[in-house]
mmCIF file of C-alpha atoms in Angstrom:
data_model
loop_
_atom_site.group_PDB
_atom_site.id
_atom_site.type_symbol
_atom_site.label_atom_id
_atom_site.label_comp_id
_atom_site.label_asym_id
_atom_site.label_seq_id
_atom_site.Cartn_x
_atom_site.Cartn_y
_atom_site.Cartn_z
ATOM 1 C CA UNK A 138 -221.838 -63.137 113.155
ATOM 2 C CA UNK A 139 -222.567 -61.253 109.698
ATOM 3 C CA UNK A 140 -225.228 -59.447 111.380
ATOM 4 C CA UNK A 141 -223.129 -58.063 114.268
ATOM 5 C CA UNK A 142 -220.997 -57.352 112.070
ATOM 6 C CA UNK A 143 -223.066 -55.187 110.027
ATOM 7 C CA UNK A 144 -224.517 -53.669 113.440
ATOM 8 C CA UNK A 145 -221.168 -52.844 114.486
ATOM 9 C CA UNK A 146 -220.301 -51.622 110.888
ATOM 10 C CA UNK A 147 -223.607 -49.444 111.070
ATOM 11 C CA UNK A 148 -223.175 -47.572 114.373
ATOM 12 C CA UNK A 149 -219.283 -46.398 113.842
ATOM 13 C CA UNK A 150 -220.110 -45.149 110.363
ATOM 14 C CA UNK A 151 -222.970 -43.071 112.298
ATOM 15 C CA UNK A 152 -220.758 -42.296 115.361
ATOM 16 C CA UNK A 153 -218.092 -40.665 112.412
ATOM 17 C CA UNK A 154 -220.948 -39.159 110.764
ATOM 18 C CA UNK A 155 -222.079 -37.078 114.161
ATOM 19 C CA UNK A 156 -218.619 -36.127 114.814
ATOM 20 C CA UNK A 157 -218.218 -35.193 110.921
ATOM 21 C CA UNK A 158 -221.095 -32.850 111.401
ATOM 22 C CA UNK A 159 -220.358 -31.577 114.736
ATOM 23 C CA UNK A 160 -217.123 -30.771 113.442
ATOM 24 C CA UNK A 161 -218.110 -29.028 110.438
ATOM 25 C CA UNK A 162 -221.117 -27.054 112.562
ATOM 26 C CA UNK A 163 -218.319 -25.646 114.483
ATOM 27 C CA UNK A 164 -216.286 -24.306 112.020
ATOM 28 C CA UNK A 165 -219.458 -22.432 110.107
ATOM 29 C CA UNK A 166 -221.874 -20.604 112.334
ATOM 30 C CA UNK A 167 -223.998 -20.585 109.448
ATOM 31 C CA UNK A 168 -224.045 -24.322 108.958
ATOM 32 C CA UNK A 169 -225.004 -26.347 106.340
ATOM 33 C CA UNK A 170 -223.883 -23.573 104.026
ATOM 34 C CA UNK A 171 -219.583 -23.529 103.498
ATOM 35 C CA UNK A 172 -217.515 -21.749 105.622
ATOM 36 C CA UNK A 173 -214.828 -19.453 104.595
ATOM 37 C CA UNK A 174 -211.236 -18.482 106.239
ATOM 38 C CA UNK A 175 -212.029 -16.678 109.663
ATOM 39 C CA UNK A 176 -215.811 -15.514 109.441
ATOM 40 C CA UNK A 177 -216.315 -13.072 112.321
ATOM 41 C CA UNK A 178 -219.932 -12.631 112.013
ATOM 42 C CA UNK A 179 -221.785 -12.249 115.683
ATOM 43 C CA UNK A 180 -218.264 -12.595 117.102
ATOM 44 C CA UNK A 181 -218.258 -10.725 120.855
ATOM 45 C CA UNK A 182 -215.720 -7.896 120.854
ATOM 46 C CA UNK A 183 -214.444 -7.972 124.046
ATOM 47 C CA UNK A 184 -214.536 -10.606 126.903
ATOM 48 C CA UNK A 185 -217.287 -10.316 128.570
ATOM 49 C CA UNK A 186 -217.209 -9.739 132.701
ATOM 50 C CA UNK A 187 -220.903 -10.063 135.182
ATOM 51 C CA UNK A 188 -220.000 -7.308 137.528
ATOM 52 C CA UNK A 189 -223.003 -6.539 140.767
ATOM 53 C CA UNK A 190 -224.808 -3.215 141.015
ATOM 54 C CA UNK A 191 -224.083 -2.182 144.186
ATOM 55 C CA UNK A 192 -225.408 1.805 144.394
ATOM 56 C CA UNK A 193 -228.146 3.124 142.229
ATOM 57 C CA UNK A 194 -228.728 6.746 142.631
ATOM 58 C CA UNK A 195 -230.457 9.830 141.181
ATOM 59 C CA UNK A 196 -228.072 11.920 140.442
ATOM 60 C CA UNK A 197 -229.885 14.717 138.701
ATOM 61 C CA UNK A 198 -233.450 15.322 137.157
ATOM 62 C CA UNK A 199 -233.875 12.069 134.899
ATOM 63 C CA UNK A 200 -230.706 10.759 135.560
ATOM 64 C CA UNK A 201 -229.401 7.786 137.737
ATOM 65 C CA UNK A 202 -226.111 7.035 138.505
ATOM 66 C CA UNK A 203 -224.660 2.887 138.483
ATOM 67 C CA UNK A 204 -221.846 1.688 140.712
ATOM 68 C CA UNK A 205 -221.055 -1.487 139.329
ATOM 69 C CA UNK A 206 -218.742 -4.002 141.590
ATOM 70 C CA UNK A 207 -216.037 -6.770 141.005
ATOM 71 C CA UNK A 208 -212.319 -8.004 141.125
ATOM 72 C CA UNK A 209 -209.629 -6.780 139.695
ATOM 73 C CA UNK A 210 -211.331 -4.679 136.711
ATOM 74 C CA UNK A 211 -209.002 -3.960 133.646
ATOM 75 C CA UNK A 212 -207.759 -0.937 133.810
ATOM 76 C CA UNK A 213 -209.443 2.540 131.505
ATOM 77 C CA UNK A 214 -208.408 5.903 130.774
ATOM 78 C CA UNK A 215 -210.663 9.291 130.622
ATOM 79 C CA UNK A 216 -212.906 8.943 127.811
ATOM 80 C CA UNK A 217 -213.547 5.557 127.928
ATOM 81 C CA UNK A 218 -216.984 3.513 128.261
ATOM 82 C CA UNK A 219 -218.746 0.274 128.659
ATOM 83 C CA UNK A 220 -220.960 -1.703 126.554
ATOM 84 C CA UNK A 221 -223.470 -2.862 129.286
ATOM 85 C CA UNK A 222 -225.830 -5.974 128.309
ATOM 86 C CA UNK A 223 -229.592 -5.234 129.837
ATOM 87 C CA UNK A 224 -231.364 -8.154 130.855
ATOM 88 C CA UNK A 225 -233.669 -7.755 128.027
ATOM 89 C CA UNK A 226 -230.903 -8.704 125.725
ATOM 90 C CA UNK A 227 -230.357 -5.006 124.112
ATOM 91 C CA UNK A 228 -226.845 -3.554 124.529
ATOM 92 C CA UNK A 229 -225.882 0.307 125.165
ATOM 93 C CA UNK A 230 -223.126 1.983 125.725
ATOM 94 C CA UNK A 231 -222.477 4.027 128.849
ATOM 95 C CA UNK A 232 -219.065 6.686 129.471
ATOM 96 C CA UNK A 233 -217.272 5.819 132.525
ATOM 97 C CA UNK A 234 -217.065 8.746 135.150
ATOM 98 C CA UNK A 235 -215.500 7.298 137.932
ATOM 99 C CA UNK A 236 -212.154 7.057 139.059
ATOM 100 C CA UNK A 237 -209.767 4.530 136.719
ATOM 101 C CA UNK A 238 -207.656 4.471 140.008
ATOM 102 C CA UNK A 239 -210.341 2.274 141.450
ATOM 103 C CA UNK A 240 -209.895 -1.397 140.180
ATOM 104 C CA UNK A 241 -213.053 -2.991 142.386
ATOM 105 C CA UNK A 242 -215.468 -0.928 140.521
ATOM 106 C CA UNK A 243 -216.936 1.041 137.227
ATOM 107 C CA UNK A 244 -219.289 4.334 137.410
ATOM 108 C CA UNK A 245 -221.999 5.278 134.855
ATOM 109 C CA UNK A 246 -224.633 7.628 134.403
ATOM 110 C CA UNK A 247 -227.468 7.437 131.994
ATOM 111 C CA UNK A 248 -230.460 9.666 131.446
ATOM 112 C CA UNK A 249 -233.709 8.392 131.503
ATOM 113 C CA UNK A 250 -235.161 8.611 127.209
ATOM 114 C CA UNK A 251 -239.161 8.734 126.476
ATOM 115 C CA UNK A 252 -239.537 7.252 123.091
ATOM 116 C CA UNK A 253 -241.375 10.619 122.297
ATOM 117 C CA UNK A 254 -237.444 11.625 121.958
ATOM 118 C CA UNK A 255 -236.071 8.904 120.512
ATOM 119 C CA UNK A 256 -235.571 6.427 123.140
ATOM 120 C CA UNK A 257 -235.823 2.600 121.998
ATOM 121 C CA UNK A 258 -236.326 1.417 125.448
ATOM 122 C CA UNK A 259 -232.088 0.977 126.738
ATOM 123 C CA UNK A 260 -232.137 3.741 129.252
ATOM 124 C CA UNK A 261 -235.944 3.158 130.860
ATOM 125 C CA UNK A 262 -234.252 -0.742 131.635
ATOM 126 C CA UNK A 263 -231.370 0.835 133.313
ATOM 127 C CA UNK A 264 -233.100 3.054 135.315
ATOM 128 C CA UNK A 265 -236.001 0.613 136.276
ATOM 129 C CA UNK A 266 -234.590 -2.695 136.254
ATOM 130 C CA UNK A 267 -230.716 -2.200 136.891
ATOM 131 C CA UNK A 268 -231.357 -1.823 141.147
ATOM 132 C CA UNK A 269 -228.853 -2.899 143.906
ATOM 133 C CA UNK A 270 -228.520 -6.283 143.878
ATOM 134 C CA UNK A 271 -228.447 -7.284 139.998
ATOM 135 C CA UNK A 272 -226.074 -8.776 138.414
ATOM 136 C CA UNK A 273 -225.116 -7.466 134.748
ATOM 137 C CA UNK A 274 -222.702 -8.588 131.949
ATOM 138 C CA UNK A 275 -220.450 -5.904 130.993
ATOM 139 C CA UNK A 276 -217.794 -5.460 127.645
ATOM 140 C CA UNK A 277 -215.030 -3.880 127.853
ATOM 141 C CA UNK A 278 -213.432 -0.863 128.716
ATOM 142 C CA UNK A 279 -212.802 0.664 125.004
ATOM 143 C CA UNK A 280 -211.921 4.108 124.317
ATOM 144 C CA UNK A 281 -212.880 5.959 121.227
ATOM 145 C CA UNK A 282 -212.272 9.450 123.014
ATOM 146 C CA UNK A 283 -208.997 9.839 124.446
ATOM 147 C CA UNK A 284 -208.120 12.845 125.910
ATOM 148 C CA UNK A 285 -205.626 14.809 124.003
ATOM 149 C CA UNK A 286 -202.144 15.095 125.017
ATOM 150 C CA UNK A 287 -202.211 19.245 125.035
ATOM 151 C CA UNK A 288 -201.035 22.010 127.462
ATOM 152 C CA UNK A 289 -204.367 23.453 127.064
ATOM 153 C CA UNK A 290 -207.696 22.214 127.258
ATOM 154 C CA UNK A 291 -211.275 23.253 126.418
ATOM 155 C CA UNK A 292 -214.215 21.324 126.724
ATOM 156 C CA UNK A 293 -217.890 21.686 126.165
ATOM 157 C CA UNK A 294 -220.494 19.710 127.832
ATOM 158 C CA UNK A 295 -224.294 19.358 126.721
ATOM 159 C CA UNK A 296 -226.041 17.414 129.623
ATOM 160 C CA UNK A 297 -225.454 13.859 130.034
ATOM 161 C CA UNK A 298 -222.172 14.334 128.073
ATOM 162 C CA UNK A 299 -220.245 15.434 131.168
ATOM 163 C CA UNK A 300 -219.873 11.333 131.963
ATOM 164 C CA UNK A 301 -216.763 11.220 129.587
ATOM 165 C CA UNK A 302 -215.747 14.889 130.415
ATOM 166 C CA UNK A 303 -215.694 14.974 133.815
ATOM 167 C CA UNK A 304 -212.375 12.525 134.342
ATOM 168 C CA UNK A 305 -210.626 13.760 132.095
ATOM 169 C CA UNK A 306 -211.359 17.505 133.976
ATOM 170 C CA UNK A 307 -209.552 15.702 137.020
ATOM 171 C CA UNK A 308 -207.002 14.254 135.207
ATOM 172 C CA UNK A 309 -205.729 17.254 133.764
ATOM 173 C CA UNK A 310 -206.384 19.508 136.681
ATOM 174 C CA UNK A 311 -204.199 17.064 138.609
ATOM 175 C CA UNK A 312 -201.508 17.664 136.159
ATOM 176 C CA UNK A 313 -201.435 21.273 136.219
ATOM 177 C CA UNK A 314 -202.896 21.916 132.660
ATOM 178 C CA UNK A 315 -204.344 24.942 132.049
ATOM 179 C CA UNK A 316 -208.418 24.321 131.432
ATOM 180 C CA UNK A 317 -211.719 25.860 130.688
ATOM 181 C CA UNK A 318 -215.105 24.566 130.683
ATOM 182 C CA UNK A 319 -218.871 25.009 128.996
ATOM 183 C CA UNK A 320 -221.617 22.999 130.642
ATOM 184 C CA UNK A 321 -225.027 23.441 128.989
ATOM 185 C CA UNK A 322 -228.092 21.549 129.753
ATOM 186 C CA UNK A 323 -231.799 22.392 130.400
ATOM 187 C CA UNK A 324 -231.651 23.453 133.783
ATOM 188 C CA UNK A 325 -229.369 23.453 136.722
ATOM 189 C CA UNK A 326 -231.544 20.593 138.410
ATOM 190 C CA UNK A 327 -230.817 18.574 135.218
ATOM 191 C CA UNK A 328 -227.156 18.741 134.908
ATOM 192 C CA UNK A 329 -225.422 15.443 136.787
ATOM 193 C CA UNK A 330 -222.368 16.372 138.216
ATOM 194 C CA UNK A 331 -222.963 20.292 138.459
ATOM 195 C CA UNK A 332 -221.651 20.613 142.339
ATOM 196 C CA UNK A 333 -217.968 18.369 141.316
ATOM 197 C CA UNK A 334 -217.355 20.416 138.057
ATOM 198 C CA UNK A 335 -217.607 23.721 140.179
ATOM 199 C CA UNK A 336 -215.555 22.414 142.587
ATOM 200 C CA UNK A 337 -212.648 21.582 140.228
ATOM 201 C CA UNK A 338 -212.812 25.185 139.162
ATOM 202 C CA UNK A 339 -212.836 26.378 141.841
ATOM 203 C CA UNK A 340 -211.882 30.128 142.406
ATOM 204 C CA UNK A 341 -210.204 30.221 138.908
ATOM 205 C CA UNK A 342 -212.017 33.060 137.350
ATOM 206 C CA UNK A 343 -214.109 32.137 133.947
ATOM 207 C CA UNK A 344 -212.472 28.144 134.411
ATOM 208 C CA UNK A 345 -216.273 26.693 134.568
ATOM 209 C CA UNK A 346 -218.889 28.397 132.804
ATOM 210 C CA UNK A 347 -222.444 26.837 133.100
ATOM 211 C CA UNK A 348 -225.444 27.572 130.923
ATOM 212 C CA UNK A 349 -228.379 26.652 131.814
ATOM 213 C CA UNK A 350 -231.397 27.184 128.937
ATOM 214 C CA UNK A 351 -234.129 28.255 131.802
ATOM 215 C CA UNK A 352 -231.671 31.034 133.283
ATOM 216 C CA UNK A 353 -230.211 32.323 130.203
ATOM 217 C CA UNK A 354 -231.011 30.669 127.106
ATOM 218 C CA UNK A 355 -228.521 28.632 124.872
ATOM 219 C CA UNK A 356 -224.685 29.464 125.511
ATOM 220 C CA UNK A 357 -222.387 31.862 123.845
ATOM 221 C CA UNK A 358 -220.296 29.111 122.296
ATOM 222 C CA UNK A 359 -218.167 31.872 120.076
ATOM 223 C CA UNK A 360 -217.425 34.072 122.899
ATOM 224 C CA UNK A 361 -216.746 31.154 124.592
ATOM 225 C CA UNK A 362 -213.940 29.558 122.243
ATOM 226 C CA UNK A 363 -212.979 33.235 120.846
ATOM 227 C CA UNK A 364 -209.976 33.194 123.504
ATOM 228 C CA UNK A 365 -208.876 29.683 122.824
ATOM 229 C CA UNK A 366 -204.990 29.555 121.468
ATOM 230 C CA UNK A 367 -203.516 27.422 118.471
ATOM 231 C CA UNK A 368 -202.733 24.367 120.030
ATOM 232 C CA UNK A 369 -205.818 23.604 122.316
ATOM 233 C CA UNK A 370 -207.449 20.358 122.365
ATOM 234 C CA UNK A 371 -211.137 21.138 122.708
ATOM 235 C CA UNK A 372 -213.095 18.026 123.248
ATOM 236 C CA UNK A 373 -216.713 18.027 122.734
ATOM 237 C CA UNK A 374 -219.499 15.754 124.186
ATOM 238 C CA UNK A 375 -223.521 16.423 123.744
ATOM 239 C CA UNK A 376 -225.824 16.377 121.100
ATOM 240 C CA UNK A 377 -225.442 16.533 117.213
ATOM 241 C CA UNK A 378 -226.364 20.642 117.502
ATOM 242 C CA UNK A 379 -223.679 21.115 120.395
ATOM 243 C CA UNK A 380 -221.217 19.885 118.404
ATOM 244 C CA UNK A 381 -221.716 20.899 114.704
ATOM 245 C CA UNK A 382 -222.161 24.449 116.234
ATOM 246 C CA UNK A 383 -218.505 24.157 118.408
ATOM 247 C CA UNK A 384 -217.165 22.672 114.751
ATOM 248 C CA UNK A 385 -218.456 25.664 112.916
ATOM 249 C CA UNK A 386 -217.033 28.096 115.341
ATOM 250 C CA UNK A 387 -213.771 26.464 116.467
ATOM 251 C CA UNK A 388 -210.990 28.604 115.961
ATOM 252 C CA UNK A 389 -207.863 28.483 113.839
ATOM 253 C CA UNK A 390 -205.301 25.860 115.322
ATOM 254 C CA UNK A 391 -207.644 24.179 117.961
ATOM 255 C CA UNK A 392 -207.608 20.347 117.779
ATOM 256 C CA UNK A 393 -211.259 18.820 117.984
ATOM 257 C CA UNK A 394 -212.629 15.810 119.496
ATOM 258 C CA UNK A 395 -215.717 14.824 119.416
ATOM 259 C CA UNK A 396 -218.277 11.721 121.199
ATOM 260 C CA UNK A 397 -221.397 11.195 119.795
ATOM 261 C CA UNK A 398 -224.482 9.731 121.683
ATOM 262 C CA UNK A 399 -225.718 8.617 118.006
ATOM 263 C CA UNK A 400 -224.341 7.635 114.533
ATOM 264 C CA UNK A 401 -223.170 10.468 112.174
ATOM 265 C CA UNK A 402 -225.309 9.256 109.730
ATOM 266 C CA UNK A 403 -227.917 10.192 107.410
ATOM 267 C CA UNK A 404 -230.253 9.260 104.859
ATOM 268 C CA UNK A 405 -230.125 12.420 102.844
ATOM 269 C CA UNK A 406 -228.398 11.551 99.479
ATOM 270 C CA UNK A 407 -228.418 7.727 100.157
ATOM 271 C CA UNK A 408 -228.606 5.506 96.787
ATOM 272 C CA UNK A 409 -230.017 1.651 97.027
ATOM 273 C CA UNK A 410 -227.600 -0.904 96.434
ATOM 274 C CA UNK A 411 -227.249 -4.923 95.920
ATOM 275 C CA UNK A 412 -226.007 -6.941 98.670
ATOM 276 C CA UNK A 413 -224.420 -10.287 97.851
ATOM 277 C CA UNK A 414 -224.587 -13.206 101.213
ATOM 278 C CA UNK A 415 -221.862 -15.668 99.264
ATOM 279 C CA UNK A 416 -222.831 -17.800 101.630
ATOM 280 C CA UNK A 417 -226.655 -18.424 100.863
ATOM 281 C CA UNK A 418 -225.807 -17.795 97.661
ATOM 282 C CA UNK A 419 -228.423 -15.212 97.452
ATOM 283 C CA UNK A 420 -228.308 -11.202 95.997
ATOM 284 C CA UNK A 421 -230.490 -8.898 97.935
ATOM 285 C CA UNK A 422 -231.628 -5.108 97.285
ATOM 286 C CA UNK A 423 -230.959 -2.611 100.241
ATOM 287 C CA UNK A 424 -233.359 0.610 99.601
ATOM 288 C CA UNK A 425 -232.064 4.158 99.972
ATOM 289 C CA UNK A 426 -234.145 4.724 102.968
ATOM 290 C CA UNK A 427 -233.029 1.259 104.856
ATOM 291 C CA UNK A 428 -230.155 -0.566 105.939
ATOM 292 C CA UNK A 429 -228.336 -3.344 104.949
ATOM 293 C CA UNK A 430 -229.024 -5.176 108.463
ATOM 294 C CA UNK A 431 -232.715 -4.821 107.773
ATOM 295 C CA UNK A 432 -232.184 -6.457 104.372
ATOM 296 C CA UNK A 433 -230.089 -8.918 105.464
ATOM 297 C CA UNK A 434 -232.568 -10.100 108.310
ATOM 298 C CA UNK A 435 -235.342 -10.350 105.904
ATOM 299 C CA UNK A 436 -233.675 -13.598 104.680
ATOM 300 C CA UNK A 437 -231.367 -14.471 107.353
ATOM 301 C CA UNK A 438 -233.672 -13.170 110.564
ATOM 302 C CA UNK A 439 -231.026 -15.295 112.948
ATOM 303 C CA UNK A 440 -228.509 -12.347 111.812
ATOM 304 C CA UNK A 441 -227.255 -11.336 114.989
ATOM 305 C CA UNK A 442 -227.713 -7.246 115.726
ATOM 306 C CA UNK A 443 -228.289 -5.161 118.895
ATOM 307 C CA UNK A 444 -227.517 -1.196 118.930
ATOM 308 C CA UNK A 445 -228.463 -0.583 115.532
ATOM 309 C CA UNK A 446 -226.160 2.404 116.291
ATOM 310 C CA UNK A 447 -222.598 1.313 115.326
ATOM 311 C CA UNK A 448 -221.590 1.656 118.296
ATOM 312 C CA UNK A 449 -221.722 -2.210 120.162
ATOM 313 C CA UNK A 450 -220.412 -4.247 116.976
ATOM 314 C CA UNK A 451 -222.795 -6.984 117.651
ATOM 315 C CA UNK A 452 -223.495 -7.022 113.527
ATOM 316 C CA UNK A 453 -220.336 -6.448 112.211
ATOM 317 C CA UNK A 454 -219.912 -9.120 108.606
ATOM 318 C CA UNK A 455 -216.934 -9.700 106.811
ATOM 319 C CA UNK A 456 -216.892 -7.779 103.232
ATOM 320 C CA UNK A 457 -215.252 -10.017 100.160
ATOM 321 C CA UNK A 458 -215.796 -7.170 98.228
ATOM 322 C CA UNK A 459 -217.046 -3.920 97.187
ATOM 323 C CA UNK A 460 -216.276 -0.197 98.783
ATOM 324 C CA UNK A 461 -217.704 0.244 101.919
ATOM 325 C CA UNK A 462 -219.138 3.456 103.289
ATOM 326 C CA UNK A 463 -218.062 3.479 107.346
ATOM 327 C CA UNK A 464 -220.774 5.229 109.135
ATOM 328 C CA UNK A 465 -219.909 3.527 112.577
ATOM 329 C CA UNK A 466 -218.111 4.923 115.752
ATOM 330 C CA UNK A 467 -216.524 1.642 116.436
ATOM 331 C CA UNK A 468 -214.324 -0.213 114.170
ATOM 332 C CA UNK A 469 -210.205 0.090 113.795
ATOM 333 C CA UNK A 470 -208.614 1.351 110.562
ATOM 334 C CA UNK A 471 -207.789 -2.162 110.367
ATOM 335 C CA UNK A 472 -211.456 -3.813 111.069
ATOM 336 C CA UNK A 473 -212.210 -1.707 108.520
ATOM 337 C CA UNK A 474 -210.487 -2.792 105.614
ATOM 338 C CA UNK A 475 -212.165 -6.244 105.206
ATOM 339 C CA UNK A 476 -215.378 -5.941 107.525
ATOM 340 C CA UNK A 477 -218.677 -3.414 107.985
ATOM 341 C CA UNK A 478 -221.333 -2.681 111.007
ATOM 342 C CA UNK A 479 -224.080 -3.419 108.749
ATOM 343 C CA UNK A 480 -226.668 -1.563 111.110
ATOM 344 C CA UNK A 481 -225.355 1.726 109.883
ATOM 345 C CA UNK A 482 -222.658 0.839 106.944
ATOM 346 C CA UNK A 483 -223.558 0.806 103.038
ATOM 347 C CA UNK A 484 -221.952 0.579 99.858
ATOM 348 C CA UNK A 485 -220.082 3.373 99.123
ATOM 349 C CA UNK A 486 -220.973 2.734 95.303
ATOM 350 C CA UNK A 487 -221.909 -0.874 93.450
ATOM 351 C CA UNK A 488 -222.241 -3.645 95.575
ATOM 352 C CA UNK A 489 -220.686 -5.335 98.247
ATOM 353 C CA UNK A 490 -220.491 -9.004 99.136
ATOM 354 C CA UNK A 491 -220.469 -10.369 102.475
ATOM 355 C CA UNK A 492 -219.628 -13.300 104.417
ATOM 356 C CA UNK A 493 -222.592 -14.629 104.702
#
């Protein structure tokens, strides 16, 4: 009987033991090390939906065109985009250019990216591996460029940055708003979208203006903006050159907007600074010409990350403290008062100390 008893005694203290553990591997992700209050590190963003690719078509020189399929779809406005997850694991974001009447389906557009011009590998997956028939997880819709609420619009297009223009053209030519527009791109064959944007402006004199580099070299963008009144909302969508040069030339009164395919970020004038994981207990060194996510994977290489952009919040850490430098496209006013993207985020001076 004393042994049974001591059996007995035995395998309840180990069955409280596993539940113990389980329960305190639950509430720390980074587990055996203590958990604080809330720690959001890895946490998804947005719940994520698996939505069927059921048209993929060339829309333009290098550029293919996704209609993705499912049930009831929450709802987006112009301006809005996906984060789509590629079967490889990597996430990118893509503008929706569809119609948000349509709750049974999303639209994108991406253009195909050689890494000989940047490209880490995102777009080549849609375009080659994204066919009719697959399945892929989607997040969102979120909107970090909402069309303006203005009586007058302007808006300037470089290429594949028509996605997030071209609903909002419908939208406010279906109000009645008086609008312009500047699509620029390589050639005509290049530009997605070319025949619908013409069509919206239809006979209105001057309302579209296309430039096209092989027919007449890089657009006018003063003349083009010279006639815009106080009060416009210009909204701008293309590369880092398109829109520094509409910035530089906007005139007095306009309202800007602006969507970036990449980061505003740069290493010029960047100062190392020490990283603290409270956690692990350890202090790490983040060089001028790094990031903190690359430090912080050198000794924590589970460290979850996928854009490296700031734009899919895959990385984002909770900061206990220190002045943080936002470099992101992503976070709230709110998100950012306690928590960083560490892909592109640093210390604005001293250190910082995260959450992990």
């Amino acid at each position: 009987m004393p042994r049974i008893r001591t059996v007995l005694l035995v395998t309840g203290a180990a069955v409280l033991a596993r539940r113990a553990m389980r329960r305190r591997i639950d509430a720390s992700p980074l587990w055996p090390l203590p958990a604080l209050e809330e720690p959001i590190s890895g946490r998804p963003r947005s719940r994520a939906l698996r939505l069927l690719v059921t048209r993929h078509e060339t829309v333009a020189d290098g550029v293919v065109q996704l209609r993705l399929e499912g049930d009831d779809l929450p709802p987006w406005e112009p301006g809005a985009h996906l984060d789509l997850v590629l079967p490889s694991g990597l996430v990118r974001q893509y503008s929706l250019c569809g119609d948000p009447e349509d709750t049974s389906s999303y639209t994108v557009a991406t253009r195909l990216i050689g890494a000989e011009q940047g490209g880490r590998g995102g777009s080549r997956e849609v375009h080659e591996q994204l066919q009719e028939g697959v399945e892929v997880e989607i997040r969102g819709p979120r909107n970090r460029f909402p069309l303006a609420d203005a009586q007058r619009y302007v808006f300037v297009a470089g290429g594949i940055g028509i996605t997030p223009i071209l609903p909002m053209l419908r939208a406010v030519d279906a109000a009645g708003h008086d609008w312009r527009l500047l699509y620029a791109g390589r050639s005509r064959a290049s530009m997605p979208f070319l025949e619908d944007v013409e069509k919206l402006g239809g006979a209105v004199d001057g309302r579209v203006t296309v430039a096209a580099d092989d027919e007449g070299g890089r657009p006018d963008l003063a003349g083009f903006l010279s006639g815009a009144l106080p009060g416009t909302a210009v909204h701008v969508c293309g590369p880092e050159g398109l829109m520094e040069a509409v910035a530089q030339t906007l005139p007095e009164g306009c309202d800007l907007h602006l969507e970036r395919f990449t980061p505003h970020t740069s290493m010029d004038g960047n100062a190392s600074f020490e990283v603290e994981l409270r956690r692990s207990g350890r202090t790490i060194e983040v060089p001028a010409d790094s990031t903190v996510l690359a430090a912080v994977r050198a000794e924590l290489p589970d460290t979850l990350y996928s854009c490296e952009q700031g734009f899919c919040g895959t990385c984002q850490q909770r900061v206990l403290e220190g002045e943080i430098d936002h470099r992101d496209e992503l976070l709230t006013d709110a998100e950012r008062a306690d928590s960083m993207l560490i892909c592109v985020s640093r210390a604005s001076r001293g250190r910082i100390v995260l959450d992990l």
